[in-house]
Short mmCIF file of C-alpha atoms in Angstrom, two decimals:
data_model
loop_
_atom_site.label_atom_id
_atom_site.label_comp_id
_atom_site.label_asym_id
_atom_site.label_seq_id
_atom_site.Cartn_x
_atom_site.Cartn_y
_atom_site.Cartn_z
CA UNK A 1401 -26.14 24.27 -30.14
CA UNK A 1402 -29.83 23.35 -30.94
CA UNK A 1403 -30.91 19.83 -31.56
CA UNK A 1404 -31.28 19.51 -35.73
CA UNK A 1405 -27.87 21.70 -36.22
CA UNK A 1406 -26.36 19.80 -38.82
CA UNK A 1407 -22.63 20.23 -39.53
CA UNK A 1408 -20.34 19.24 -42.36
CA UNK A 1409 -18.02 16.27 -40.87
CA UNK A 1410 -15.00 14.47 -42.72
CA UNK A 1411 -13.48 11.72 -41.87
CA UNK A 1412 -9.68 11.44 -43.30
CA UNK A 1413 -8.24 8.63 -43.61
CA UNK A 1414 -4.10 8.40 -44.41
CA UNK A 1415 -3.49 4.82 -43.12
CA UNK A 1416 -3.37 1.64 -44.57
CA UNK A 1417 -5.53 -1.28 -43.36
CA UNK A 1418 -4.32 -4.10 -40.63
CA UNK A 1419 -0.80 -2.60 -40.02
CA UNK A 1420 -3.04 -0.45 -37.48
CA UNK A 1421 -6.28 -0.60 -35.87
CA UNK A 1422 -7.25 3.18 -37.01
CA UNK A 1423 -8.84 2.31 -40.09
CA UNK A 1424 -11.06 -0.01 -38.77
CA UNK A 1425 -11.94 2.17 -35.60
CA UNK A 1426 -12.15 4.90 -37.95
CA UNK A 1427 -15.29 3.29 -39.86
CA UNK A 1428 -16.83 2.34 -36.91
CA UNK A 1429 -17.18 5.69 -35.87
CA UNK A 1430 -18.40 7.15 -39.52
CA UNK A 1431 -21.28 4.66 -38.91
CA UNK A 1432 -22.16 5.66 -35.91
CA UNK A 1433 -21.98 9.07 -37.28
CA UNK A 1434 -24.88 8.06 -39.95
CA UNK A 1435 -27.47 8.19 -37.42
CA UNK A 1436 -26.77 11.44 -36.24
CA UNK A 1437 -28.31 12.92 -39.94
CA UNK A 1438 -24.61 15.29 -40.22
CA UNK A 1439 -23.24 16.16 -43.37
CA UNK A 1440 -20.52 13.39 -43.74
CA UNK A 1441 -18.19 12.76 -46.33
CA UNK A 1442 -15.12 10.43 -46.51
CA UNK A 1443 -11.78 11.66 -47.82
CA UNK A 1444 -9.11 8.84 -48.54
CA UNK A 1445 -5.27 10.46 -49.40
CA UNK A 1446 -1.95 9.19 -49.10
CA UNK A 1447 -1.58 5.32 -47.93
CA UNK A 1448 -5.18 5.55 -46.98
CA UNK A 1449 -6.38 4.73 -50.19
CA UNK A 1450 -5.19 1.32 -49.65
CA UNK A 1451 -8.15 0.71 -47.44
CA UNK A 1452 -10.33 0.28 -50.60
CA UNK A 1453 -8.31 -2.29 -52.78
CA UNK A 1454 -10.22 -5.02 -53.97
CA UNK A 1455 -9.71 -8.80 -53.39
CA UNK A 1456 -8.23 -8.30 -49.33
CA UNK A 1457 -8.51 -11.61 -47.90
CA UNK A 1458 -7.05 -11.53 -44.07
CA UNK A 1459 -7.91 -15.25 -43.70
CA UNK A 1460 -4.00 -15.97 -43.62
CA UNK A 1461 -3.48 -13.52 -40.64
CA UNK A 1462 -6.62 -14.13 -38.46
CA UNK A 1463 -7.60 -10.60 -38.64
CA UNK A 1464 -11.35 -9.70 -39.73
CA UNK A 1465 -11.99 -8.53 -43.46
CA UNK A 1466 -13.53 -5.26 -42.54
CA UNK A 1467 -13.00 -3.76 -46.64
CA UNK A 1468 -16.65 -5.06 -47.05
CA UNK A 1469 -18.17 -2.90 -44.69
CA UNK A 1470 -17.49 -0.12 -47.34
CA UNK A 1471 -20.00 -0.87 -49.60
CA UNK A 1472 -22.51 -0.82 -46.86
CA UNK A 1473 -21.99 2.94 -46.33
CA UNK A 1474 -24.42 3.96 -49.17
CA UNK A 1475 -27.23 1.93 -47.07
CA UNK A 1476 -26.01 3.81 -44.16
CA UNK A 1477 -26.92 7.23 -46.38
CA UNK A 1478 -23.30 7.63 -46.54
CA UNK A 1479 -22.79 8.79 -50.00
CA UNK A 1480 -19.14 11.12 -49.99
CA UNK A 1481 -16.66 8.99 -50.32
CA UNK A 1482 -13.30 11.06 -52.21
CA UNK A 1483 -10.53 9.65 -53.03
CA UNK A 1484 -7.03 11.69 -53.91
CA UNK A 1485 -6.04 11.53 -57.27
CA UNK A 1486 -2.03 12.02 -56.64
CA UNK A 1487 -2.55 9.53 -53.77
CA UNK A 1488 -3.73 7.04 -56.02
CA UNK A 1489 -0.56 7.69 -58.75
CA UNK A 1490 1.53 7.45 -56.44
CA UNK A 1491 0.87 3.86 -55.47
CA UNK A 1492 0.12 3.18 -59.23
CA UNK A 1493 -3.79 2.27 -58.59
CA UNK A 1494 -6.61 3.03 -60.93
CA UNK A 1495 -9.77 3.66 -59.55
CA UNK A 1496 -10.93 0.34 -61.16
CA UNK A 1497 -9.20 -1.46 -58.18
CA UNK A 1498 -11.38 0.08 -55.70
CA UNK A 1499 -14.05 -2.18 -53.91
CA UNK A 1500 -16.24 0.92 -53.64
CA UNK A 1501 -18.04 3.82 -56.07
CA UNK A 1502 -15.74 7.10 -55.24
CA UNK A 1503 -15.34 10.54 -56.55
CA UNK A 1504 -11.90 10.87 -57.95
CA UNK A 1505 -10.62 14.26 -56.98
CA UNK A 1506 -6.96 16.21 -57.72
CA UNK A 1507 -5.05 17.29 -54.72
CA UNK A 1508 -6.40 20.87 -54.91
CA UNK A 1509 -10.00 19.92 -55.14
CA UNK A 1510 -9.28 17.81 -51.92
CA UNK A 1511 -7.64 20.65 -50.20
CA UNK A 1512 -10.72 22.83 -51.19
CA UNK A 1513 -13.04 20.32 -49.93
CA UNK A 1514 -10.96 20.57 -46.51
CA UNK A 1515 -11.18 23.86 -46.41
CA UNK A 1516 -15.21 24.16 -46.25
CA UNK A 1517 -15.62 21.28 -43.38
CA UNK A 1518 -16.75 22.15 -39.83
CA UNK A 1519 -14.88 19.22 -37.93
CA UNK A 1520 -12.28 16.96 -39.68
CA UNK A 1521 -11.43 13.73 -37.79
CA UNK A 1522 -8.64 12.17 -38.31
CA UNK A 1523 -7.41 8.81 -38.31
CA UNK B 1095 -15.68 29.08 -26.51
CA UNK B 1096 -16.24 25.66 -26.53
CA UNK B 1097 -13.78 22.78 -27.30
CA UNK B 1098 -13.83 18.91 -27.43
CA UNK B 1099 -10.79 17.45 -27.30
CA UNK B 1100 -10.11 13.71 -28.90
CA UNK B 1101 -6.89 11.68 -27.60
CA UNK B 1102 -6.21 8.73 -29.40
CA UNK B 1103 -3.37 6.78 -28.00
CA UNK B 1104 -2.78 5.72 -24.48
CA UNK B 1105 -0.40 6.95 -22.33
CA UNK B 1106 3.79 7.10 -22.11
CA UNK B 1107 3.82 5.15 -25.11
CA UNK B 1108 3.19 8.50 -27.28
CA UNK B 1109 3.85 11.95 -26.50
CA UNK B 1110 0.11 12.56 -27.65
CA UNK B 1111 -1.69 12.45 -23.71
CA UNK B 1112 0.58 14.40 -22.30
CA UNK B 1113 0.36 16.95 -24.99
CA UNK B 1114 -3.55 16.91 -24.94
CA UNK B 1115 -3.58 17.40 -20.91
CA UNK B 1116 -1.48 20.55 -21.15
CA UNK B 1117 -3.49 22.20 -23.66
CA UNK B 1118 -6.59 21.09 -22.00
CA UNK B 1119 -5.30 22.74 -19.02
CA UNK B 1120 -4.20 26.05 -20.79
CA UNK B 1121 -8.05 26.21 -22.39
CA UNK B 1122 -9.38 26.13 -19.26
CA UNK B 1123 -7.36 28.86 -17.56
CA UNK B 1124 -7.78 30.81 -20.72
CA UNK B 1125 -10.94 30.89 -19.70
CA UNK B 1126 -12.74 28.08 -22.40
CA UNK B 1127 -15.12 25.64 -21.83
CA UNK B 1128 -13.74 21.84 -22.80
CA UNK B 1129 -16.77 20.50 -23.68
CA UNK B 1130 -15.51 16.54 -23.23
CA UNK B 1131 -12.49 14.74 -23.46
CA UNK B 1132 -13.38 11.06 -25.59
CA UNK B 1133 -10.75 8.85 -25.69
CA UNK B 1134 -10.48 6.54 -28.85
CA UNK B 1135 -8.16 3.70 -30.08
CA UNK B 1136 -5.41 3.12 -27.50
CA UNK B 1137 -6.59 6.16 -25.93
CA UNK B 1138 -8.92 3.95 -23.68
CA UNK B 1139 -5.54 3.11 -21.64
CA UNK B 1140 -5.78 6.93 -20.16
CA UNK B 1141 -8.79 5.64 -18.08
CA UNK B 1142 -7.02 2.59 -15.93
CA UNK B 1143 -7.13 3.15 -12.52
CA UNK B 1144 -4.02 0.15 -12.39
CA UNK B 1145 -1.48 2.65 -13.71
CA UNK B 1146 1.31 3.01 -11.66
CA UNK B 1147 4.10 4.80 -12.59
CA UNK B 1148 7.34 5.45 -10.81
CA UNK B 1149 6.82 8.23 -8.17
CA UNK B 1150 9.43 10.76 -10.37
CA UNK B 1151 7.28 10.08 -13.21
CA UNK B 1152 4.07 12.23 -13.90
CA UNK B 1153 0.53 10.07 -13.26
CA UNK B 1154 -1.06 10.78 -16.66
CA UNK B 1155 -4.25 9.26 -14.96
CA UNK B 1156 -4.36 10.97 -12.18
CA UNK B 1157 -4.02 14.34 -14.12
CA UNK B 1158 -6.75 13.48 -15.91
CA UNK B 1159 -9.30 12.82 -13.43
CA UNK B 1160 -7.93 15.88 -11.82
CA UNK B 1161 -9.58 17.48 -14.69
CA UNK B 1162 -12.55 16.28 -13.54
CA UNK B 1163 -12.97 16.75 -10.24
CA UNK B 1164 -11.45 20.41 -10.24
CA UNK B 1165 -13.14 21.60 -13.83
CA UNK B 1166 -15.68 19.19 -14.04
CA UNK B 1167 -14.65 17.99 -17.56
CA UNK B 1168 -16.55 15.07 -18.68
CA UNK B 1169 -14.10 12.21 -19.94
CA UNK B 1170 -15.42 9.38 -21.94
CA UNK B 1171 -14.23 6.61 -22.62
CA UNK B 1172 -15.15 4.24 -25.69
CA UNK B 1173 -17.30 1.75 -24.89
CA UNK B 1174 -16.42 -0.61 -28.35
CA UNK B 1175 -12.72 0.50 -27.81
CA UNK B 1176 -12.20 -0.35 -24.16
CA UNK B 1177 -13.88 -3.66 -24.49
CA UNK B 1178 -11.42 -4.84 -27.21
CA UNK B 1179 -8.38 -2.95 -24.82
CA UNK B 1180 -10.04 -5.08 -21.34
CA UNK B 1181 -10.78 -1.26 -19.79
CA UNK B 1182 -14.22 -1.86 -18.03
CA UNK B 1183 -15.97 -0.36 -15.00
CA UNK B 1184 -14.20 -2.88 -12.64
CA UNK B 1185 -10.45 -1.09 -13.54
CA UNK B 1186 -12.04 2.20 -14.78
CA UNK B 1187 -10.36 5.17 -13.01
CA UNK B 1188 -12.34 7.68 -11.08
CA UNK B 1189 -13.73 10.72 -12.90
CA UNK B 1190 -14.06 8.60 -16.43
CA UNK B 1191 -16.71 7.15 -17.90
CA UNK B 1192 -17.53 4.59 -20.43
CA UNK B 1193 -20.17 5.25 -22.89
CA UNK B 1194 -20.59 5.44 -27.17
CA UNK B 1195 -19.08 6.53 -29.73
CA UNK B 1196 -22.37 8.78 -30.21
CA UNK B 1197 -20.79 11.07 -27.83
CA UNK B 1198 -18.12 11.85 -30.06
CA UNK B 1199 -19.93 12.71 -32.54
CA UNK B 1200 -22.46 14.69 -30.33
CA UNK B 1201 -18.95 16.55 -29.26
CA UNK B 1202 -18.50 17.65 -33.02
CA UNK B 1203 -21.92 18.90 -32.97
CA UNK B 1204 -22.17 20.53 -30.10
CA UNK B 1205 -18.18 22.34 -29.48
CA UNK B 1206 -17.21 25.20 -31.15
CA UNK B 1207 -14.06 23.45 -32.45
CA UNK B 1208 -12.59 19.22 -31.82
CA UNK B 1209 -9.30 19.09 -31.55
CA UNK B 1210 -7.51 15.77 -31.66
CA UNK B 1211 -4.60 14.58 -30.23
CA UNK B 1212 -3.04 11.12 -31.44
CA UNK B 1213 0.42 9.64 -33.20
CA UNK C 691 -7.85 25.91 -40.53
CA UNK C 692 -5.21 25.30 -38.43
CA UNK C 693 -3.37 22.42 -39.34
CA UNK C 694 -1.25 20.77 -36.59
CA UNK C 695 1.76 18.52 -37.46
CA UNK C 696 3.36 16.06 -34.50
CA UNK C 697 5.81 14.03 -36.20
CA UNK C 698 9.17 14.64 -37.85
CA UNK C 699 9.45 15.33 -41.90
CA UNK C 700 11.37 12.46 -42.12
CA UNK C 701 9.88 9.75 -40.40
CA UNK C 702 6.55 10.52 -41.73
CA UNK C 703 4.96 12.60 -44.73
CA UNK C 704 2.30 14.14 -42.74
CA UNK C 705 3.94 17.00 -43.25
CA UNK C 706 4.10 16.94 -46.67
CA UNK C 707 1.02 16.15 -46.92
CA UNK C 708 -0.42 18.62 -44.76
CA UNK C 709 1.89 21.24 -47.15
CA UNK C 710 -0.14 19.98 -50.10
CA UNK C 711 -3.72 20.37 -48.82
CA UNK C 712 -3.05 23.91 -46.76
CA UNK C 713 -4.46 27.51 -48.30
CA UNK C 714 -3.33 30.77 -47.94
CA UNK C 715 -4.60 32.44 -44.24
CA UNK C 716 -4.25 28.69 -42.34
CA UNK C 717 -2.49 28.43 -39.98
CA UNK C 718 0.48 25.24 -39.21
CA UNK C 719 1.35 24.36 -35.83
CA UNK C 720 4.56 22.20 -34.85
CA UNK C 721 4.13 19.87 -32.17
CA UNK C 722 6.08 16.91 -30.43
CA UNK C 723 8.33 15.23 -33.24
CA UNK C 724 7.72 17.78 -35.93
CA UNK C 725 9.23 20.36 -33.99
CA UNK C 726 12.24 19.40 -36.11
CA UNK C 727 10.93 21.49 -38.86
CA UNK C 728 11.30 24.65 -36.95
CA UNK C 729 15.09 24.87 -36.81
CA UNK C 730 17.67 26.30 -39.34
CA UNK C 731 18.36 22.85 -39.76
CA UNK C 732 15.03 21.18 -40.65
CA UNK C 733 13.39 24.65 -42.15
CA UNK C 734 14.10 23.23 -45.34
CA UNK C 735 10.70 20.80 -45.17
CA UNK C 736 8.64 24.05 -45.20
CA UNK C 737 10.09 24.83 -49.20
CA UNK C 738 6.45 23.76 -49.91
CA UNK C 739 4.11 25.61 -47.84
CA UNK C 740 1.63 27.83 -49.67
CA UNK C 741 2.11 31.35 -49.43
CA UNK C 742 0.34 32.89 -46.77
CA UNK C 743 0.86 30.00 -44.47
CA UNK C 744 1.68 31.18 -41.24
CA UNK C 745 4.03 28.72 -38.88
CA UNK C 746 4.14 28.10 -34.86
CA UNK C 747 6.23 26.15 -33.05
CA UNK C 748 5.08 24.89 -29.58
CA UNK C 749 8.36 26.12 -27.60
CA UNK C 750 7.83 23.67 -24.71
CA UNK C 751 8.37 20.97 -27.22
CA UNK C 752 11.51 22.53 -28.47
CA UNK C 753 12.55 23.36 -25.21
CA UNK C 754 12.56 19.62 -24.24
CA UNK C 755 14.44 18.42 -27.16
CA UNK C 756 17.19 20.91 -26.78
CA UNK C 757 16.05 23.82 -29.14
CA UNK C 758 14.85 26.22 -26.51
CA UNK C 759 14.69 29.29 -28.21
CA UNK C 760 16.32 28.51 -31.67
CA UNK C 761 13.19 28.68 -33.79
CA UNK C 762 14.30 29.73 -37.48
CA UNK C 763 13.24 33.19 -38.57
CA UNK C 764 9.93 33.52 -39.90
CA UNK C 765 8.45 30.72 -37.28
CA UNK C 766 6.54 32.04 -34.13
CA UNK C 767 6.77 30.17 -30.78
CA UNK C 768 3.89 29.71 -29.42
CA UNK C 769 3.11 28.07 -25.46
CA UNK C 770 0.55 26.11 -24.59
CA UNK C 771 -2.07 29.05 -23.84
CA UNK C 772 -0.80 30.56 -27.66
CA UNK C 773 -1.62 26.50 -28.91
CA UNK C 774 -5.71 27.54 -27.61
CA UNK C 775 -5.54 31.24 -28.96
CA UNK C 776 -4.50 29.59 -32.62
CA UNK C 777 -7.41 27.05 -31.87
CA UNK C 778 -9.94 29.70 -31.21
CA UNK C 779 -8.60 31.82 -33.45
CA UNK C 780 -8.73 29.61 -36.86
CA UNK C 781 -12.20 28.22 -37.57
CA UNK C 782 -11.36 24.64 -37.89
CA UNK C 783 -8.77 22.38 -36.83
CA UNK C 784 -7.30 19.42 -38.31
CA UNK C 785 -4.97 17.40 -36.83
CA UNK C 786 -2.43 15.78 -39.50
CA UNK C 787 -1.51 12.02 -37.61
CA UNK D 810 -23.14 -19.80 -19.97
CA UNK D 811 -23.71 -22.21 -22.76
CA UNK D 812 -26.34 -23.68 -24.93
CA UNK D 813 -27.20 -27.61 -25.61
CA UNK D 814 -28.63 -28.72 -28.35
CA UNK D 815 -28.78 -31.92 -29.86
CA UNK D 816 -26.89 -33.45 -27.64
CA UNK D 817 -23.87 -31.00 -27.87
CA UNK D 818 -22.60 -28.14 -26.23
CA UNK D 819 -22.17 -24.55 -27.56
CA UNK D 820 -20.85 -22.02 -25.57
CA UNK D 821 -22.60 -18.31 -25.02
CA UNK D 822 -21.45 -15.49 -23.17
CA UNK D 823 -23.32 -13.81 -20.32
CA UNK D 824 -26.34 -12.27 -22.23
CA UNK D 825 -26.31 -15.24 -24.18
CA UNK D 826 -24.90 -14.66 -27.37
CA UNK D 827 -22.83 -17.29 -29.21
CA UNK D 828 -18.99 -16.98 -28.78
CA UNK D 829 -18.32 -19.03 -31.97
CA UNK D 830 -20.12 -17.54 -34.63
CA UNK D 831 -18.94 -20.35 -36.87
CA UNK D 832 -20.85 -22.79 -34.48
CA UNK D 833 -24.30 -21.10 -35.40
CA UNK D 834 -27.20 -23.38 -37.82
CA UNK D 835 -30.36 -23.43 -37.49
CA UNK D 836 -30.99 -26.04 -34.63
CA UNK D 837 -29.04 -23.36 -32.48
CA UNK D 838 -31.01 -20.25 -33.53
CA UNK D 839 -34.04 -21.99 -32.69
CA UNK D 840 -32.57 -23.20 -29.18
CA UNK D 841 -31.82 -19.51 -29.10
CA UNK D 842 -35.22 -18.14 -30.15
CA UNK D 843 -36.71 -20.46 -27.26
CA UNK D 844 -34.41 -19.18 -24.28
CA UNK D 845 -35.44 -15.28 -26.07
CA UNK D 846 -39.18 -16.84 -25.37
CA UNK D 847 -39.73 -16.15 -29.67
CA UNK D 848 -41.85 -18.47 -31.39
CA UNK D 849 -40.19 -18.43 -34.63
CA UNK D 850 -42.72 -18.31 -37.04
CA UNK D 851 -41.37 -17.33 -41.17
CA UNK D 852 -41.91 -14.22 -40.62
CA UNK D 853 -39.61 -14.41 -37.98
CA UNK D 854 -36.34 -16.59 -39.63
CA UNK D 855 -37.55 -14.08 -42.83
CA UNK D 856 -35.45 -11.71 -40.82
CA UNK D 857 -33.18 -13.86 -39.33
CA UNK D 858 -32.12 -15.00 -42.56
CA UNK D 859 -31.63 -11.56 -43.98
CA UNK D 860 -29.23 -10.50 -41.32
CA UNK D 861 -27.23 -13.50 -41.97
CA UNK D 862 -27.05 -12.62 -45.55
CA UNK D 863 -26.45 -8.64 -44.95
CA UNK D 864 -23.72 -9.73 -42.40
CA UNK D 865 -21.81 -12.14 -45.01
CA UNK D 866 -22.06 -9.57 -47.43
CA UNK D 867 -21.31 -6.46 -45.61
CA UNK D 868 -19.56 -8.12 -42.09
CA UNK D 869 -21.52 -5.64 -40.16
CA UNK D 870 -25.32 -5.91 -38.12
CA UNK D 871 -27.28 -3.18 -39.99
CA UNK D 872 -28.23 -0.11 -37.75
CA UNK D 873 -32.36 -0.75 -37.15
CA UNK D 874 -32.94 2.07 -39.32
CA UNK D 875 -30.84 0.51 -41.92
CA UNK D 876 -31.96 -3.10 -41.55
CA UNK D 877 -35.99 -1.93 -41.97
CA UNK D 878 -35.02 0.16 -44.99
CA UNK D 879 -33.29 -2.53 -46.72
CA UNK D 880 -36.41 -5.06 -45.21
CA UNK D 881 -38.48 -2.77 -47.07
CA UNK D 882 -36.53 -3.20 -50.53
CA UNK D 883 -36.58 -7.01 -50.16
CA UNK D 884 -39.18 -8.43 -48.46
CA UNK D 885 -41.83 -5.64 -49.54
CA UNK D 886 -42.90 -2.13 -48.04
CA UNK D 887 -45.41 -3.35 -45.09
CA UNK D 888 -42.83 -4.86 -43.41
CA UNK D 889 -40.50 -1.87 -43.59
CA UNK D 890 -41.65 -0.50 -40.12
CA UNK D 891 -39.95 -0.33 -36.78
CA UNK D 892 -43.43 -1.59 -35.61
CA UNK D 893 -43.18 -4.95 -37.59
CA UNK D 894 -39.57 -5.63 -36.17
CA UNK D 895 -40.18 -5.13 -32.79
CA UNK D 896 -43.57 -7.06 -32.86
CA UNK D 897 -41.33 -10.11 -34.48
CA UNK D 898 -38.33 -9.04 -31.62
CA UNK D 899 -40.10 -7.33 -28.53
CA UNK D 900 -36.65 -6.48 -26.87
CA UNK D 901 -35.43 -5.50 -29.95
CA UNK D 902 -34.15 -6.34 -33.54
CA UNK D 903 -30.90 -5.18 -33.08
CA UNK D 904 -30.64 -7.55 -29.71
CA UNK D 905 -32.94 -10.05 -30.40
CA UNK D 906 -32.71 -10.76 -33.77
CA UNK D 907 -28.95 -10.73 -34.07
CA UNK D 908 -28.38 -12.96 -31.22
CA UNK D 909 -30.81 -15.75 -32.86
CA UNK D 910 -28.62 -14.95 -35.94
CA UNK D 911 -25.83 -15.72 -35.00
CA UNK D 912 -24.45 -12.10 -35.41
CA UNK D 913 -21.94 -10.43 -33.00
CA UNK D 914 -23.05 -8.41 -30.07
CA UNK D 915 -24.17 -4.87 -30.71
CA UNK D 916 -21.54 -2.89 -28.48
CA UNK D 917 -23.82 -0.62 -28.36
CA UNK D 918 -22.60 2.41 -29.46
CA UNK D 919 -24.99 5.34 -30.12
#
């Protein structure tokens, strides 16, 4: 493909924060992904959403507090950052406890938004 | 066509490597192109030329650099991932190389479809 | 899209989840632990797939947990070289972990 | 490798970045800046004293084209260049500049 080819790229992310390293890693690889100029939006669902409650403090565990990064996507030009609906029920979260500005979107809006992507990473 | 493949966890621990290899190797006799092979999170452990398994065992590392040599595949490894995992070029196996997570992304750009492999 | 699946219904909700986000004309692909799924016995996690949802197996899988050709009706196997036709074939892939 | 100043030992790694980011003031940036061969100048902590505060608040080094955009919004437009930055940091911001700041490496990514 030609340099300038800009593709739509969407990071999903279904994990919870510490227990694993992948949604750490995961960031670090949608920032790299800023400089690249792609289409890239952020989709968090099931216990992913986790990774964007307010008020983490890993201080106790030793671990580093990564949750700020988050707000530094919009700097980065990252500005797609979805968050499930249902996921968010289901853990009995309002968007109000998220440490970031997301787009609140039902199941099927997610799925639609899946649907129109031209790679999905996973994490 | 062309496909990038991502493998994210190392090797025996998850079924995910060996999975990755064997459709790697099907592409390629099917006549595709894989574009690169990146290895991510504990994925890194694929590239240790200190693996030793027991001889009835399969080599996971040596299949992949068989890649390599025989296809030419390009397998990177995470430079940010390997550092935290203690992969560097002093235990790095032959056939892989380290470099960014740029190429990653460059992988979604450039192959027809990225297919990932992890647990 | 092809949507590929690797771990069993009941260890993890990938599945599930998967089931909720997949359209008509996508395509599901069973792999390693989720291979489950594809028997008489398990069949009963697919009750939520979308219409139009076709579903593979990867028979090598089965084969190596003891399921060698007892894919429930309705579920293709597929090998390895049928794994790279379905990724060729659906536009997208997206790998449920 | 390691770094004295004042008297007391800090210790760096190889390229000479701090190990202990908690160990980092100001005495040590300059002892820094002088083994970098940078004359600090204000200018010069200007930006090392905006990385500090983008890393407390964010816990990442900015990407260079993220740290001269937000330059721009804070410390004014002419000094929103990759020009001004690498006058200031001739080996670069992202190296240079974080290392006298006290940041962690760059692995170096892209």
């Amino acid at each position: 493909m030609s340099e300038g080819t800009v593709k739509k790229f969407m990071f999903v992310n279904r994990k919870a924060p510490y227990g694993s390293v992948y949604a750490l890693e995961s960031l670090e690889v949608v920032l790299i992904t800023a400089a690249f100029d792609q289409d890239v939006s952020l989709a968090f669902l099931d216990d992913g959403v986790y990774q964007l409650v307010k008020g983490q403090d890993t201080k106790a565990v030793g671990m580093k507090n990564f949750s700020p990064t988050y707000r530094a996507l919009e700097g980065y030009d990252i500005e797609k950052l979805y968050v499930e609906r249902e996921s968010l029920e289901a853990r009995g979260l309002t968007e109000e406890q998220l440490l970031v500005d997301v787009q609140v979107l039902s199941q099927a809006d997610m799925a639609s938004l899946m649907a129109e992507q031209d790679v999905v990473l996973s994490f | 066509m062309k496909i990038a493949v991502l493998v994210n966890e190392g090797p025996y621990q998850h079924q995910s490597a060996d999975t990755a290899w064997n459709f790697c190797k099907a592409a390629i006799e099917a006549g595709h192109e894989i574009q690169r092979v990146f290895f991510y999170h504990d994925g890194v452990n694929n590239a240790t030329k200190l693996t030793e398994p027991p001889q009835d065992d399969r080599h996971i590392v040596n299949r992949w650099a068989s890649l390599n040599k025989e296809h030419g595949v390009d397998l990177v490894v995470c430079v940010a991932a390997a550092m935290r995992r203690g992969i560097v070029e002093a235990n790095l196996a032959e056939g892989f190389r380290i470099s960014g997570l740029g190429q990653l992304v460059e992988s979604g750009i450039q192959a027809d479809r990225v297919v990932t492999f992890g647990d | 899209m092809l949507h590929i699946v690797n771990k069993s219904p009941t260890e993890r909700n990938a599945l599930a989840s998967c089931l909720a986000h997949a359209k008509a004309g996508h395509a599901l692909l069973l792999i390693e632990d989720a291979v489950y799924v594809a028997t008489a016995g398990g069949k009963a996690a697919l009750a939520a797939a979308p219409a139009g949802l076709a579903v593979y197996v990867l028979s090598p899988d089965l084969q190596a947990r003891g399921l060698g050709g007892k894919a429930a009706e309705g579920i293709k196997e597929v090998d390895y070289k049928g794994f790279v036709e379905l990724v060729a074939a659906q536009p997208r892939v997206q790998s449920w972990l | 490798m390691a770094i004295e100043v004042n008297g007391k030992t800090y210790e760096t790694d190889e390229e000479g970045y701090l190990v202990n980011l908690a160990d980092w003031d100001k005495d040590i940036a300059a002892a820094i800046a002088v083994e970098e061969k940078i004359d600090m100048t204000d200018n010069h902590w200007e930006v090392v004293n905006f990385l500090r505060e983008y890393y407390d608040e964010y816990q990442i080094a900015p990407a260079v084209r993220v740290l001269t955009k937000a330059i721009g919004k804070k410390l004014g437009a002419e000094k929103a260049s990759n020009q001004y930055l690498y006058e200031l940091f001739p080996y670069g911001p992202a190296k240079q500049a974080c290392k006298i700041a006290g940041l962690p490496k760059p692995t170096g990514c892209v």
